N, CA and C atoms as an extended XYZ file, in Angstrom:
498
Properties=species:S:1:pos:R:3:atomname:S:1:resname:S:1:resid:I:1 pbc="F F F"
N        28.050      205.460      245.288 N   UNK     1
C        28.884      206.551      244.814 CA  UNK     1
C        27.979      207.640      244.245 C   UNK     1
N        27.349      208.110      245.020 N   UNK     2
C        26.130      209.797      244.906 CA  UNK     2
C        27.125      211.004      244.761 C   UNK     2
N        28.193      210.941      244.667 N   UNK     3
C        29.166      212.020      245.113 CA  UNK     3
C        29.851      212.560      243.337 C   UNK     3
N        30.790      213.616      243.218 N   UNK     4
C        30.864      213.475      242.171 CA  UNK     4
C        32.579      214.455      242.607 C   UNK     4
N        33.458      214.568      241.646 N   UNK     5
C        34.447      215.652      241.669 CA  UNK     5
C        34.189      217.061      241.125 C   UNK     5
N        34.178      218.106      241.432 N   UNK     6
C        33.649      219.324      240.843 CA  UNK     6
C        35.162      220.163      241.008 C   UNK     6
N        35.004      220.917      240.568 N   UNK     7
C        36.390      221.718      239.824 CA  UNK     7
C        35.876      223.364      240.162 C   UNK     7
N        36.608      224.295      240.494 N   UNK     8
C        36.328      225.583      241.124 CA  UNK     8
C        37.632      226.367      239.935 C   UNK     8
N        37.372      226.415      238.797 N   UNK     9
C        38.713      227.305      237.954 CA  UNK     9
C        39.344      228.421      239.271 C   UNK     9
N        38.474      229.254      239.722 N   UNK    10
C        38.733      230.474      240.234 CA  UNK    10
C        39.910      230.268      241.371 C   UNK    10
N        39.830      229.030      242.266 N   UNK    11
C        40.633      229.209      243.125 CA  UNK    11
C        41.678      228.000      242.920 C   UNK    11
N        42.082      227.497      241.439 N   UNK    12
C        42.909      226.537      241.114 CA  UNK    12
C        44.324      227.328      240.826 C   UNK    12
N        45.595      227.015      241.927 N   UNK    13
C        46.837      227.425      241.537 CA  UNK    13
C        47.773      226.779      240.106 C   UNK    13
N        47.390      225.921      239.565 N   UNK    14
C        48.133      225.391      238.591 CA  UNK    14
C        49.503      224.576      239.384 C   UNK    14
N        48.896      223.894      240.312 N   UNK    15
C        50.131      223.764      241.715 CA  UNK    15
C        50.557      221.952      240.643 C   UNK    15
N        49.584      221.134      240.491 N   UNK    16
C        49.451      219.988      239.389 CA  UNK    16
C        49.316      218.850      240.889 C   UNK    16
N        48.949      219.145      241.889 N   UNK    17
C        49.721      218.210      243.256 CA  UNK    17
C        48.297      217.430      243.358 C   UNK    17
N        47.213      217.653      242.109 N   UNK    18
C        46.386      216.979      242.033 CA  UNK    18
C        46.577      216.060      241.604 C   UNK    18
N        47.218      215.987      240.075 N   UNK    19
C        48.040      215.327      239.124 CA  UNK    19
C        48.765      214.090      239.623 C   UNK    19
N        49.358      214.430      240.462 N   UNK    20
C        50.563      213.927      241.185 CA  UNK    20
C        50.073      213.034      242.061 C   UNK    20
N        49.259      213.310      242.551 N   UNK    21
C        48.523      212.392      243.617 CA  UNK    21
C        47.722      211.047      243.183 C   UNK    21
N        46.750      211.783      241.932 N   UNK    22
C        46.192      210.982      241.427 CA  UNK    22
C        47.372      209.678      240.728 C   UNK    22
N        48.229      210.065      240.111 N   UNK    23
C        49.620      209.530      239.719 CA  UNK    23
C        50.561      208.412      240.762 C   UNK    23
N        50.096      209.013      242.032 N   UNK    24
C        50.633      208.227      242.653 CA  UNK    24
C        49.782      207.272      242.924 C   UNK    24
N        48.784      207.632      243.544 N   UNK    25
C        47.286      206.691      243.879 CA  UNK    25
C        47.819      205.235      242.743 C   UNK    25
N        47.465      205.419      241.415 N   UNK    26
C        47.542      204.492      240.405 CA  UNK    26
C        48.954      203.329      240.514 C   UNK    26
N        49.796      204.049      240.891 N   UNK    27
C        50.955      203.732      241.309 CA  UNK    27
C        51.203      202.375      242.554 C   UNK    27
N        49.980      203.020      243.571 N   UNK    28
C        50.314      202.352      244.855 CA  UNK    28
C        50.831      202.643      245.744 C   UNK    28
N        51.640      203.955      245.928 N   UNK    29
C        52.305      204.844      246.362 CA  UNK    29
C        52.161      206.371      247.276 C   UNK    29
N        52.839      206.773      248.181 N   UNK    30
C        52.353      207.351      248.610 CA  UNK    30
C        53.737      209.008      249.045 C   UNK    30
N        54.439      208.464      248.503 N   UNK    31
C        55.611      209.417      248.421 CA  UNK    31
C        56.439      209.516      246.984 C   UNK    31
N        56.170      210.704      246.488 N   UNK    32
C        56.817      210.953      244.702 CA  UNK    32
C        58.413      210.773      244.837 C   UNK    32
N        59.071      210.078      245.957 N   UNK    33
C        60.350      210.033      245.846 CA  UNK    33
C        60.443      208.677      245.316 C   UNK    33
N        59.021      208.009      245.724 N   UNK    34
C        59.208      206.597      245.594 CA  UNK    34
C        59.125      205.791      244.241 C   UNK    34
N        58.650      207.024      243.392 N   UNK    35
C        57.840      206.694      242.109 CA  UNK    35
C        59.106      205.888      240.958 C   UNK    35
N        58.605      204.725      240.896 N   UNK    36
C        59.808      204.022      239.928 CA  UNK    36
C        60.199      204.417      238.957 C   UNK    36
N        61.921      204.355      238.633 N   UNK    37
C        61.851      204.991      236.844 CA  UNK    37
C        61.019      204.111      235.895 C   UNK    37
N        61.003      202.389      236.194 N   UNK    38
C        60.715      201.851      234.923 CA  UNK    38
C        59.100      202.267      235.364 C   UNK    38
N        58.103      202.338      235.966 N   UNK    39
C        57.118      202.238      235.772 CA  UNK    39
C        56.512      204.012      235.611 C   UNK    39
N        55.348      203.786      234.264 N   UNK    40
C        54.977      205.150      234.064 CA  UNK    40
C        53.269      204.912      234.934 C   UNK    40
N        53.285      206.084      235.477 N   UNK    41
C        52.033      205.970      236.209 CA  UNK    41
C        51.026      206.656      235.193 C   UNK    41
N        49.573      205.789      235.783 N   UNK    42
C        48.367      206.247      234.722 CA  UNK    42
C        47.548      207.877      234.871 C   UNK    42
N        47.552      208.394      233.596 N   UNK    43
C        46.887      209.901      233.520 CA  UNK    43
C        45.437      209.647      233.791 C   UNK    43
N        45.149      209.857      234.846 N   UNK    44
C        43.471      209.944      234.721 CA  UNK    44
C        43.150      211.518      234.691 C   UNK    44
N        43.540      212.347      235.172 N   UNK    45
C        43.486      213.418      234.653 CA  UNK    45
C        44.401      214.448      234.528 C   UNK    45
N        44.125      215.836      233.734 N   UNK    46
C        45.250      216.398      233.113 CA  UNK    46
C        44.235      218.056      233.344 C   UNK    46
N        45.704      218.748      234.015 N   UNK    47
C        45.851      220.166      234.240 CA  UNK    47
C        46.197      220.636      233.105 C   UNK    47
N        45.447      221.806      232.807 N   UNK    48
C        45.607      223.288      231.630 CA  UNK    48
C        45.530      224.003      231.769 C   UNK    48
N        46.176      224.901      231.263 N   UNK    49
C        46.156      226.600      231.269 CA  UNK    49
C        45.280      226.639      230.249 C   UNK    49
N        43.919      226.839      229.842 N   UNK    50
C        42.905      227.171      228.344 CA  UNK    50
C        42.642      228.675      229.021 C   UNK    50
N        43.057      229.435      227.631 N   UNK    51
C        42.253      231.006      227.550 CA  UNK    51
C        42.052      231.641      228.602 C   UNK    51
N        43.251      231.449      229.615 N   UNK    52
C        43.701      232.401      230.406 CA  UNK    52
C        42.725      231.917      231.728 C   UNK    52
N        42.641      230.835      231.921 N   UNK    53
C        42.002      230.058      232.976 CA  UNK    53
C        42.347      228.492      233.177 C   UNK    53
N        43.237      228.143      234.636 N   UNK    54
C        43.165      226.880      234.645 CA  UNK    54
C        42.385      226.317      234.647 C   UNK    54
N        42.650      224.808      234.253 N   UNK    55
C        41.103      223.801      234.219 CA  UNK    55
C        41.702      222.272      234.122 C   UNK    55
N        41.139      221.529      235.048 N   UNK    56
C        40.978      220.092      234.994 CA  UNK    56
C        40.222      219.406      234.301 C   UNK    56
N        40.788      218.403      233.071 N   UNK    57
C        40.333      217.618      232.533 CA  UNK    57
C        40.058      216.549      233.411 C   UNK    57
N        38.770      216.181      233.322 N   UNK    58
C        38.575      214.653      233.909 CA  UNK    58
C        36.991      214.180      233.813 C   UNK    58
N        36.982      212.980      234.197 N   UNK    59
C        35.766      212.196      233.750 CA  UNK    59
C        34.771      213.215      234.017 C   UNK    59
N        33.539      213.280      233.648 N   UNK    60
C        32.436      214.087      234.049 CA  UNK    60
C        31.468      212.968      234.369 C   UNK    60
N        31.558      211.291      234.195 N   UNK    61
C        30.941      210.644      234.508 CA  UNK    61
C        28.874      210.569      234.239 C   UNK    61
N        29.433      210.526      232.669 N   UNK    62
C        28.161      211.319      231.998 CA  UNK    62
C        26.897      210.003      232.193 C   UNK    62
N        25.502      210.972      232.599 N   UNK    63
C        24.468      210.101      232.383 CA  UNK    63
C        24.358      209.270      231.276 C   UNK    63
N        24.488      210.003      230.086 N   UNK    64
C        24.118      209.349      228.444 CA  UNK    64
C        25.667      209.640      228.062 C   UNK    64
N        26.913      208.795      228.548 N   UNK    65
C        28.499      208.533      228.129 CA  UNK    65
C        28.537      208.473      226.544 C   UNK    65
N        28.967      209.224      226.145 N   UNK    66
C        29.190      208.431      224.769 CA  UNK    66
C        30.180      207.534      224.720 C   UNK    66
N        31.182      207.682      225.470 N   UNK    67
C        32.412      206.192      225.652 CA  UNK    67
C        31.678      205.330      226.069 C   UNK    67
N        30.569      204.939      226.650 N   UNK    68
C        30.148      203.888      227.197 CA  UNK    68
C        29.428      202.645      226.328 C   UNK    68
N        29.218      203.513      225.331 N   UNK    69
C        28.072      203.356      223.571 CA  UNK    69
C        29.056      202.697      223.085 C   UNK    69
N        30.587      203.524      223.025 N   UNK    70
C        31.384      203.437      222.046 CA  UNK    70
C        32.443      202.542      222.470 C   UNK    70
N        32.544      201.853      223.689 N   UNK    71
C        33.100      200.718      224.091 CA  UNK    71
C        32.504      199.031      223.255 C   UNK    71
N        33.450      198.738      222.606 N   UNK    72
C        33.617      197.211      221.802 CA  UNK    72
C        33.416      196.328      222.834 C   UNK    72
N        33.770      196.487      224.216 N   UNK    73
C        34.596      195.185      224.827 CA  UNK    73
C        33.563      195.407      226.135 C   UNK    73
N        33.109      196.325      226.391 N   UNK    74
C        32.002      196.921      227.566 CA  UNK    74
C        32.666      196.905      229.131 C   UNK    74
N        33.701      197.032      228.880 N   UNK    75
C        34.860      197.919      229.721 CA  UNK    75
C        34.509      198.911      230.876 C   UNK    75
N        33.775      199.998      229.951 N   UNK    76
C        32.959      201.006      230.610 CA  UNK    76
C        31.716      200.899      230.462 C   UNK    76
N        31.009      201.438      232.010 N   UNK    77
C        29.856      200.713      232.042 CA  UNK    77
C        28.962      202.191      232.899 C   UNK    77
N        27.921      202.010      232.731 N   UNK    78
C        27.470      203.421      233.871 CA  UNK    78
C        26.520      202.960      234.979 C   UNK    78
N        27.191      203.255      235.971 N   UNK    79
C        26.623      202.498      237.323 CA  UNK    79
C        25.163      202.961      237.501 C   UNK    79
N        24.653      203.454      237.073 N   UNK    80
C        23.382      203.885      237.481 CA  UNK    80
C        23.482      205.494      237.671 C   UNK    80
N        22.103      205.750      237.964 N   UNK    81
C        22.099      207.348      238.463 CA  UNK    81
C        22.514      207.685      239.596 C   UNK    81
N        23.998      208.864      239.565 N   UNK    82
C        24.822      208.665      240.964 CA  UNK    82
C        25.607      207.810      240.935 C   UNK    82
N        25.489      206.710      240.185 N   UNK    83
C        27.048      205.787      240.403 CA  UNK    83
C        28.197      206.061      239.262 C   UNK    83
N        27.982      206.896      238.458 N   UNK    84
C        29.049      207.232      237.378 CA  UNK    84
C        29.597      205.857      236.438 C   UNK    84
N        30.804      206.817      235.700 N   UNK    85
C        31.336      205.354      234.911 CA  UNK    85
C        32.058      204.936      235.149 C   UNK    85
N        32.124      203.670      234.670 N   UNK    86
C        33.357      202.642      235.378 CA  UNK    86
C        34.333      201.877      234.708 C   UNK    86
N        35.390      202.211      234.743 N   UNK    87
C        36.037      201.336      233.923 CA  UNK    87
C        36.842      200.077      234.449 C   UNK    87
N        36.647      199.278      233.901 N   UNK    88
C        37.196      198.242      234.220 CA  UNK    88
C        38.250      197.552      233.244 C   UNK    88
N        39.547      197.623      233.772 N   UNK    89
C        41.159      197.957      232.969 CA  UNK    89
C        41.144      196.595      232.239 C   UNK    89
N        40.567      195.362      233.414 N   UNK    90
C        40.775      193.807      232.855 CA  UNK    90
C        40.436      193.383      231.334 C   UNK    90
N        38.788      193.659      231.271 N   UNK    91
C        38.564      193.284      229.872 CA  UNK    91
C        38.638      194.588      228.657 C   UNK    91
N        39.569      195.508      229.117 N   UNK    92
C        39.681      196.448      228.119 CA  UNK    92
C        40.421      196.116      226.910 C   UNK    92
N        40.522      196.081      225.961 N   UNK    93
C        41.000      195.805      224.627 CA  UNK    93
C        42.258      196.975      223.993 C   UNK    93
N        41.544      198.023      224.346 N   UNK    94
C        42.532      199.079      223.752 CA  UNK    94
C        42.049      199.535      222.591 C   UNK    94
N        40.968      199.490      221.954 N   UNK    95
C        41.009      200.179      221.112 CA  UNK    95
C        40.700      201.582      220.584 C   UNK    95
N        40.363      202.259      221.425 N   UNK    96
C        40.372      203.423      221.542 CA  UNK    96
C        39.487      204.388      220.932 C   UNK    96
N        38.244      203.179      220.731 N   UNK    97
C        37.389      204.069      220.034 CA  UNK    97
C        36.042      205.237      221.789 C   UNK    97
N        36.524      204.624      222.453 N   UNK    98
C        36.125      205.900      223.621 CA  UNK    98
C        36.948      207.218      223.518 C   UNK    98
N        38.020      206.886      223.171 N   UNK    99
C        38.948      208.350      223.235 CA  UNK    99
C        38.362      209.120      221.981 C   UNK    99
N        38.179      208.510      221.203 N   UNK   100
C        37.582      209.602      220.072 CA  UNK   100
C        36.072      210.018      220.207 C   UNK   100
N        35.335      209.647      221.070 N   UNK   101
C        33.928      210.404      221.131 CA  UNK   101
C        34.032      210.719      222.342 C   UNK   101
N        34.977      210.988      223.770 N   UNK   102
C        34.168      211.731      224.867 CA  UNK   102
C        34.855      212.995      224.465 C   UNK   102
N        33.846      213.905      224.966 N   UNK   103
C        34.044      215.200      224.493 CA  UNK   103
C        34.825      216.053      225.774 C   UNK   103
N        35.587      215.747      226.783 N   UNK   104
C        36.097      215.886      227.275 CA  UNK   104
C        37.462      215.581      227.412 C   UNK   104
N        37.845      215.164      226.731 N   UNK   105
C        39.440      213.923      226.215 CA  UNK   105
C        39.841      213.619      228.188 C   UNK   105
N        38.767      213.020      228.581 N   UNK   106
C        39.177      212.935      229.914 CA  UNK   106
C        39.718      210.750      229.961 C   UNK   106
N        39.829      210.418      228.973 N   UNK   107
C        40.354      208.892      228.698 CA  UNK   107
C        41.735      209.201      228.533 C   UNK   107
N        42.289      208.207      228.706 N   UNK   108
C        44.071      208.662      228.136 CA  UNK   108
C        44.211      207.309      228.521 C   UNK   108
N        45.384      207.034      227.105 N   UNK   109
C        45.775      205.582      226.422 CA  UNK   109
C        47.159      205.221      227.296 C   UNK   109
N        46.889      204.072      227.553 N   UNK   110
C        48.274      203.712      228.398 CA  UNK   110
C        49.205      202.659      227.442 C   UNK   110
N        49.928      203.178      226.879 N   UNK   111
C        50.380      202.221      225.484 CA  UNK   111
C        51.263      201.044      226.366 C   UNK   111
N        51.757      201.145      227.373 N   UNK   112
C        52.379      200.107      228.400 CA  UNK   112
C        51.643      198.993      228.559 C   UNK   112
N        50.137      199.466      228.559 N   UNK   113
C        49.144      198.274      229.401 CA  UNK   113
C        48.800      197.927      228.023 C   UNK   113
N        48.695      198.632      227.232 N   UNK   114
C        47.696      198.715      225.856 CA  UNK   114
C        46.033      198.881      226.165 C   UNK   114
N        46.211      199.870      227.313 N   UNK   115
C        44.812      200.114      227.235 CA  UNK   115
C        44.580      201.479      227.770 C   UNK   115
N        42.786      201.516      228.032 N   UNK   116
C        42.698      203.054      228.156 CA  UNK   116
C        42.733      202.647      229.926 C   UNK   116
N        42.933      204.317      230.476 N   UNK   117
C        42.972      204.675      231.715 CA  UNK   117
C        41.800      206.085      232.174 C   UNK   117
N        41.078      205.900      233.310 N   UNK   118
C        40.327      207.031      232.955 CA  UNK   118
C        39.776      207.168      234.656 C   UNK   118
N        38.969      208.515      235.456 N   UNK   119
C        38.886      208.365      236.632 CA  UNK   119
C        37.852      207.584      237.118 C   UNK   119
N        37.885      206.821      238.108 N   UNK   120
C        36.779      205.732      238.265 CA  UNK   120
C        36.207      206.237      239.699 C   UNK   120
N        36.540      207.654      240.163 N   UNK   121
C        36.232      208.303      241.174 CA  UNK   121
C        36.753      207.717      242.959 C   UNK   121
N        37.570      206.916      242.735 N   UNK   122
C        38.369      205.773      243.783 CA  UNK   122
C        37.414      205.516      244.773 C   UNK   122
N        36.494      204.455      244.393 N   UNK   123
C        35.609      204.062      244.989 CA  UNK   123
C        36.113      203.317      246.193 C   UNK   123
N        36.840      203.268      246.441 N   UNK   124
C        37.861      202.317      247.656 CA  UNK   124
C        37.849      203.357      248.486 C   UNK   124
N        38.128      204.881      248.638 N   UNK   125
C        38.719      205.277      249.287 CA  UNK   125
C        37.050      206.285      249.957 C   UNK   125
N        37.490      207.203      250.860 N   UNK   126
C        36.322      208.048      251.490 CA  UNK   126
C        37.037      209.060      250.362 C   UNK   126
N        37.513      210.103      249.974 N   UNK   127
C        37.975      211.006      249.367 CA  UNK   127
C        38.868      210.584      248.384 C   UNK   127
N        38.711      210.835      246.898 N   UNK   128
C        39.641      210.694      246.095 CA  UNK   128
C        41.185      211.463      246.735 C   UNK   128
N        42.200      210.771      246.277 N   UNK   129
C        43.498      211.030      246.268 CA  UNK   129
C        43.851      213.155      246.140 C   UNK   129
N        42.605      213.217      244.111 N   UNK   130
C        43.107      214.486      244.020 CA  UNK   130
C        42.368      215.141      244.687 C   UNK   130
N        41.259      215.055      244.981 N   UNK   131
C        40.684      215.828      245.931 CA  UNK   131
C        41.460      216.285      247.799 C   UNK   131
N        41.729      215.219      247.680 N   UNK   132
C        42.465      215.334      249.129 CA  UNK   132
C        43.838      216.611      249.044 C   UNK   132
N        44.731      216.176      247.582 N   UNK   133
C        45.604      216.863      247.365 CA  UNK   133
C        45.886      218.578      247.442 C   UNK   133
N        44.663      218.559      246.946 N   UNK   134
C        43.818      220.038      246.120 CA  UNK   134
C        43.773      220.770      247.899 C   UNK   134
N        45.017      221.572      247.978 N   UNK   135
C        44.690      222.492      248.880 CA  UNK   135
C        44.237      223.821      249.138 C   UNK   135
N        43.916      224.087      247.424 N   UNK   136
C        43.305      225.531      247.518 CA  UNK   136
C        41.695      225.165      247.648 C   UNK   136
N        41.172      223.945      247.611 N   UNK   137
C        40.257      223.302      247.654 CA  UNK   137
C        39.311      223.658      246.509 C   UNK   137
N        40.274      223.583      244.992 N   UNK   138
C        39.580      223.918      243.430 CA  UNK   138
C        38.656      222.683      243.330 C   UNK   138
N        39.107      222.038      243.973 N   UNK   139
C        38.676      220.628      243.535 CA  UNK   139
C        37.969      219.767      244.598 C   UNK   139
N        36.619      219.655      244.386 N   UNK   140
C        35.729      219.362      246.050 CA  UNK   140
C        35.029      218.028      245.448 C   UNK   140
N        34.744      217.189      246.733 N   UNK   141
C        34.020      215.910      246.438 CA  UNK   141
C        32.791      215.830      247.284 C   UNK   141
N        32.269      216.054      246.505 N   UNK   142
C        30.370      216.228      246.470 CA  UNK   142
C        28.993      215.690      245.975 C   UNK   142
N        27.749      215.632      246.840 N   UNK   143
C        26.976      215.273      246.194 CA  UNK   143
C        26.219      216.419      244.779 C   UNK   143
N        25.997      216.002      244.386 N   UNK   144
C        25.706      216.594      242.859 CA  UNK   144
C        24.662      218.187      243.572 C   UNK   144
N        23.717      217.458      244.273 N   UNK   145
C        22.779      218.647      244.605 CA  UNK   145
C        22.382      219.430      245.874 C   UNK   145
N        24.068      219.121      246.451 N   UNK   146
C        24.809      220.237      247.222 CA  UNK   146
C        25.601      221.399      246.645 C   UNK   146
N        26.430      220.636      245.441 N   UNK   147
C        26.861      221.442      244.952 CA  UNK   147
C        26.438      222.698      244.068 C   UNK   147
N        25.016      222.106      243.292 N   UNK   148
C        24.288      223.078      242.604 CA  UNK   148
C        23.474      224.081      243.240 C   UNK   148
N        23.211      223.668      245.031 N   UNK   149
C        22.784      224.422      245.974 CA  UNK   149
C        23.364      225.352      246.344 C   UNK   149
N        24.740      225.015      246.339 N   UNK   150
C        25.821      226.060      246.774 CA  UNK   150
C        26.266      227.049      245.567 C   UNK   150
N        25.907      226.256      244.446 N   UNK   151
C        26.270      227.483      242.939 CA  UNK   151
C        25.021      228.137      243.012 C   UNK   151
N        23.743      227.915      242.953 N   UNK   152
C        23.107      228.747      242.765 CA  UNK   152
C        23.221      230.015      243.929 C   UNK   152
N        23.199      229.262      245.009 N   UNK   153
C        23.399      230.623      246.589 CA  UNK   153
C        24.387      231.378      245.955 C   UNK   153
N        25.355      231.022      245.703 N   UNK   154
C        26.568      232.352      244.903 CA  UNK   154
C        26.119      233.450      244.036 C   UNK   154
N        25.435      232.485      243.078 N   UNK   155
C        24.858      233.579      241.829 CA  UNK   155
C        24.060      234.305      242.193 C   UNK   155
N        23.142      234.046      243.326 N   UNK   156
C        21.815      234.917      243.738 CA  UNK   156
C        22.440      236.238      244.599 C   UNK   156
N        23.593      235.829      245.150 N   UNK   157
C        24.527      236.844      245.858 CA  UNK   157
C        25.680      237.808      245.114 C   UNK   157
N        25.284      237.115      243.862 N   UNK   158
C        26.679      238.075      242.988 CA  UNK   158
C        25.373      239.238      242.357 C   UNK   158
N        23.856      238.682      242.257 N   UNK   159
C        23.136      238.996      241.551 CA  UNK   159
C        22.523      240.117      242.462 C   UNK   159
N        22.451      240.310      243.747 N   UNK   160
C        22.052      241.290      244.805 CA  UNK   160
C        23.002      241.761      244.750 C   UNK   160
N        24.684      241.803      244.944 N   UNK   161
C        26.094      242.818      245.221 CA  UNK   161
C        25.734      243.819      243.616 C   UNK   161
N        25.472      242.646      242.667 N   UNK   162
C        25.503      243.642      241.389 CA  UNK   162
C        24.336      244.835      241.479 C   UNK   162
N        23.269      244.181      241.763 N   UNK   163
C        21.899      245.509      241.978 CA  UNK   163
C        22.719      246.413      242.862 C   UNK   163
N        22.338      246.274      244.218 N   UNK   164
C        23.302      247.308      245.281 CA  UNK   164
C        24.074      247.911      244.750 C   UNK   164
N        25.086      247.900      243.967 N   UNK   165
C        25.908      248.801      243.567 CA  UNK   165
C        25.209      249.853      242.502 C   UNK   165
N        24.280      249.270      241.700 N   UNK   166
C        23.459      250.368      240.815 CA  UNK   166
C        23.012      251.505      241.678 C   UNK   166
């Protein structure tokens, strides 16, 4: 798992069909008609409107995790460099001391299970769920240093349009 989820604010509609997907994924499911009343599906991540820009909360799958430190039960674990973090729902405890140090509030408590829920990047699948969903394509699944290849080519091109115009 070399790949990572990256987030594009600029071309995110606030459509949530990321949300939804991911929602269903957890579920088992593959049509929101199907989605049970009694069962609540797990938040792995969460759409916002912040300061006049949408934005996806979700794992950032940190080298040095502080949830990973701050796991009692060792639940979450970090696969290595490129393999991100992992949670594993079985021996989770619930206590929630990960939700209070990632600095992303990308954990969210499932008081049903009594435990935490968080993105584990759906290592099962070729393309995560929200990624697939994401049709303005805000939301891309990538290796880390494609993507920084492709941010820097942008900036060097916003950075020549800006000269040219002087």
């Amino acid at each position: 798992m070399d790949r990572k989820i990256f987030f594009y604010p600029d071309r995110c509609l606030l459509c949530q069909s990321c949300a939804l997907a991911c929602q269903m994924d957890s579920l088992g499911i593959s049509d929101p008609r199907e989605i049970p009343s009694d069962q609540k599906p797990r938040q792995r991540l969460k759409v916002t409107f912040s300061r006049g820009t949408p934005w996806v909360w979700k794992c950032q799958h940190c080298v040095s995790a502080p949830c990973v430190e701050a796991c009692v039960s060792g639940s979450l674990t970090f696969m290595g460099e490129g393999g991100g973090v992992i949670h594993n729902p079985d021996t989770c405890v619930g206590c929630g001391s990960c939700l209070l140090v990632c600095p992303y509030g990308a954990l969210s408590y499932d008081g049903e299970k009594e435990r935490v829920a968080k993105c584990n990047l759906c290592p099962e699948k070729e393309i995560p769920p929200c990624v697939e969903a994401c049709q303005s394509r805000a939301l891309v699944y990538q290796r880390s240093d494609s993507f920084l290849l492709k941010k820097r080519k942008r900036a060097v091109r916003h950075v020549v349009e800006v000269h040219e115009a002087d």
